[in-house]
PDB file of C-alpha atoms in Angstrom:
ATOM      1  CA  MET A   1      91.367 118.566 -56.861  1.00  0.00           C
ATOM      2  CA  SER A   2      90.311 121.265 -59.193  1.00  0.00           C
ATOM      3  CA  LYS A   3      88.930 121.139 -62.528  1.00  0.00           C
ATOM      4  CA  GLN A   4      91.698 120.910 -65.316  1.00  0.00           C
ATOM      5  CA  HIS A   5      92.009 124.345 -67.390  1.00  0.00           C
ATOM      6  CA  PRO A   6      91.018 124.078 -71.375  1.00  0.00           C
ATOM      7  CA  HIS A   7      94.049 125.306 -72.556  1.00  0.00           C
ATOM      8  CA  ILE A   8      96.094 122.945 -70.666  1.00  0.00           C
ATOM      9  CA  LYS A   9      93.956 119.834 -72.090  1.00  0.00           C
ATOM     10  CA  THR A  10      94.401 121.433 -75.645  1.00  0.00           C
ATOM     11  CA  LEU A  11      98.335 121.731 -75.084  1.00  0.00           C
ATOM     12  CA  ARG A  12      98.345 117.898 -73.722  1.00  0.00           C
ATOM     13  CA  ALA A  13      96.355 116.842 -76.943  1.00  0.00           C
ATOM     14  CA  HIS A  14      98.790 118.749 -79.190  1.00  0.00           C
ATOM     15  CA  ASN A  15     101.870 117.374 -77.563  1.00  0.00           C
ATOM     16  CA  LYS A  16     100.424 114.073 -77.986  1.00  0.00           C
ATOM     17  CA  TRP A  17      99.459 114.684 -81.578  1.00  0.00           C
ATOM     18  CA  ARG A  18     103.108 116.014 -82.100  1.00  0.00           C
ATOM     19  CA  ARG A  19     104.367 112.721 -80.560  1.00  0.00           C
ATOM     20  CA  GLY A  20     102.342 110.601 -83.226  1.00  0.00           C
ATOM     21  CA  ASP A  21      98.993 110.088 -81.673  1.00  0.00           C
ATOM     22  CA  ASP A  22      96.451 108.994 -84.583  1.00  0.00           C
ATOM     23  CA  ARG A  23      94.209 111.946 -83.722  1.00  0.00           C
ATOM     24  CA  PRO A  24      93.845 115.026 -86.242  1.00  0.00           C
ATOM     25  CA  MET A  25      96.056 118.154 -85.307  1.00  0.00           C
ATOM     26  CA  LEU A  26      93.752 120.653 -83.466  1.00  0.00           C
ATOM     27  CA  ASP A  27      93.084 123.889 -85.000  1.00  0.00           C
ATOM     28  CA  PRO A  28      96.321 126.037 -85.037  1.00  0.00           C
ATOM     29  CA  LYS A  29      94.383 129.403 -83.527  1.00  0.00           C
ATOM     30  CA  GLU A  30      93.351 127.113 -80.709  1.00  0.00           C
ATOM     31  CA  ILE A  31      96.761 125.848 -80.222  1.00  0.00           C
ATOM     32  CA  GLY A  32      98.400 129.184 -80.524  1.00  0.00           C
ATOM     33  CA  ILE A  33      95.561 130.738 -77.591  1.00  0.00           C
ATOM     34  CA  ALA A  34      96.738 128.060 -75.431  1.00  0.00           C
ATOM     35  CA  VAL A  35     100.742 128.678 -75.796  1.00  0.00           C
ATOM     36  CA  ASP A  36      99.640 132.273 -75.287  1.00  0.00           C
ATOM     37  CA  TRP A  37      97.949 131.509 -72.203  1.00  0.00           C
ATOM     38  CA  ALA A  38     100.849 129.158 -70.702  1.00  0.00           C
ATOM     39  CA  ILE A  39     103.367 131.900 -71.430  1.00  0.00           C
ATOM     40  CA  LYS A  40     101.272 134.464 -69.072  1.00  0.00           C
ATOM     41  CA  VAL A  41     101.303 131.807 -66.542  1.00  0.00           C
ATOM     42  CA  CYS A  42     105.053 131.420 -66.893  1.00  0.00           C
ATOM     43  CA  GLU A  43     105.522 134.980 -66.667  1.00  0.00           C
ATOM     44  CA  LEU A  44     103.272 135.277 -63.556  1.00  0.00           C
ATOM     45  CA  ALA A  45     105.360 132.793 -62.204  1.00  0.00           C
ATOM     46  CA  GLN A  46     108.340 134.858 -62.585  1.00  0.00           C
ATOM     47  CA  LYS A  47     106.736 137.980 -60.768  1.00  0.00           C
ATOM     48  CA  PHE A  48     105.621 135.734 -58.167  1.00  0.00           C
ATOM     49  CA  ILE A  49     109.226 134.872 -57.504  1.00  0.00           C
ATOM     50  CA  GLU A  50     110.889 138.177 -57.816  1.00  0.00           C
ATOM     51  CA  ALA A  51     108.300 139.573 -55.303  1.00  0.00           C
ATOM     52  CA  LYS A  52     109.147 136.820 -52.677  1.00  0.00           C
ATOM     53  CA  PRO A  53     112.761 135.894 -53.567  1.00  0.00           C
ATOM     54  CA  ASN A  54     112.990 134.034 -50.239  1.00  0.00           C
ATOM     55  CA  ALA A  55     110.463 131.520 -51.582  1.00  0.00           C
ATOM     56  CA  SER A  56     111.922 131.290 -54.640  1.00  0.00           C
ATOM     57  CA  GLY A  57     114.171 128.265 -54.386  1.00  0.00           C
ATOM     58  CA  GLU A  58     111.357 126.093 -52.603  1.00  0.00           C
ATOM     59  CA  PHE A  59     108.921 127.236 -55.520  1.00  0.00           C
ATOM     60  CA  TYR A  60     111.197 126.129 -58.279  1.00  0.00           C
ATOM     61  CA  GLU A  61     112.150 122.782 -56.427  1.00  0.00           C
ATOM     62  CA  ARG A  62     108.299 121.945 -56.139  1.00  0.00           C
ATOM     63  CA  LEU A  63     107.600 122.972 -59.806  1.00  0.00           C
ATOM     64  CA  GLU A  64     110.576 120.924 -60.788  1.00  0.00           C
ATOM     65  CA  SER A  65     109.591 117.943 -58.916  1.00  0.00           C
ATOM     66  CA  ALA A  66     106.000 118.447 -60.339  1.00  0.00           C
ATOM     67  CA  VAL A  67     106.933 118.381 -63.939  1.00  0.00           C
ATOM     68  CA  LYS A  68     109.582 115.394 -63.227  1.00  0.00           C
ATOM     69  CA  GLU A  69     106.423 113.369 -61.676  1.00  0.00           C
ATOM     70  CA  GLY A  70     103.923 114.518 -64.517  1.00  0.00           C
ATOM     71  CA  ARG A  71     101.514 116.545 -62.367  1.00  0.00           C
TER      72      ARG A  71
END
């Protein structure tokens, strides 16, 4: 398995904080950079889907399954 991207760690930590974790809030600039990165990843996924419309159904199904399972 590959190493987790630092922005993913930032987003997960921020989400835990939002849900009541006792650790202090992260630097808002760091959070913003991670959010911008996540948006870019989503935009690239959309471009992939548009470029390969026949694969989009499977892609969305796998993505939805991964999100539900917490991967």
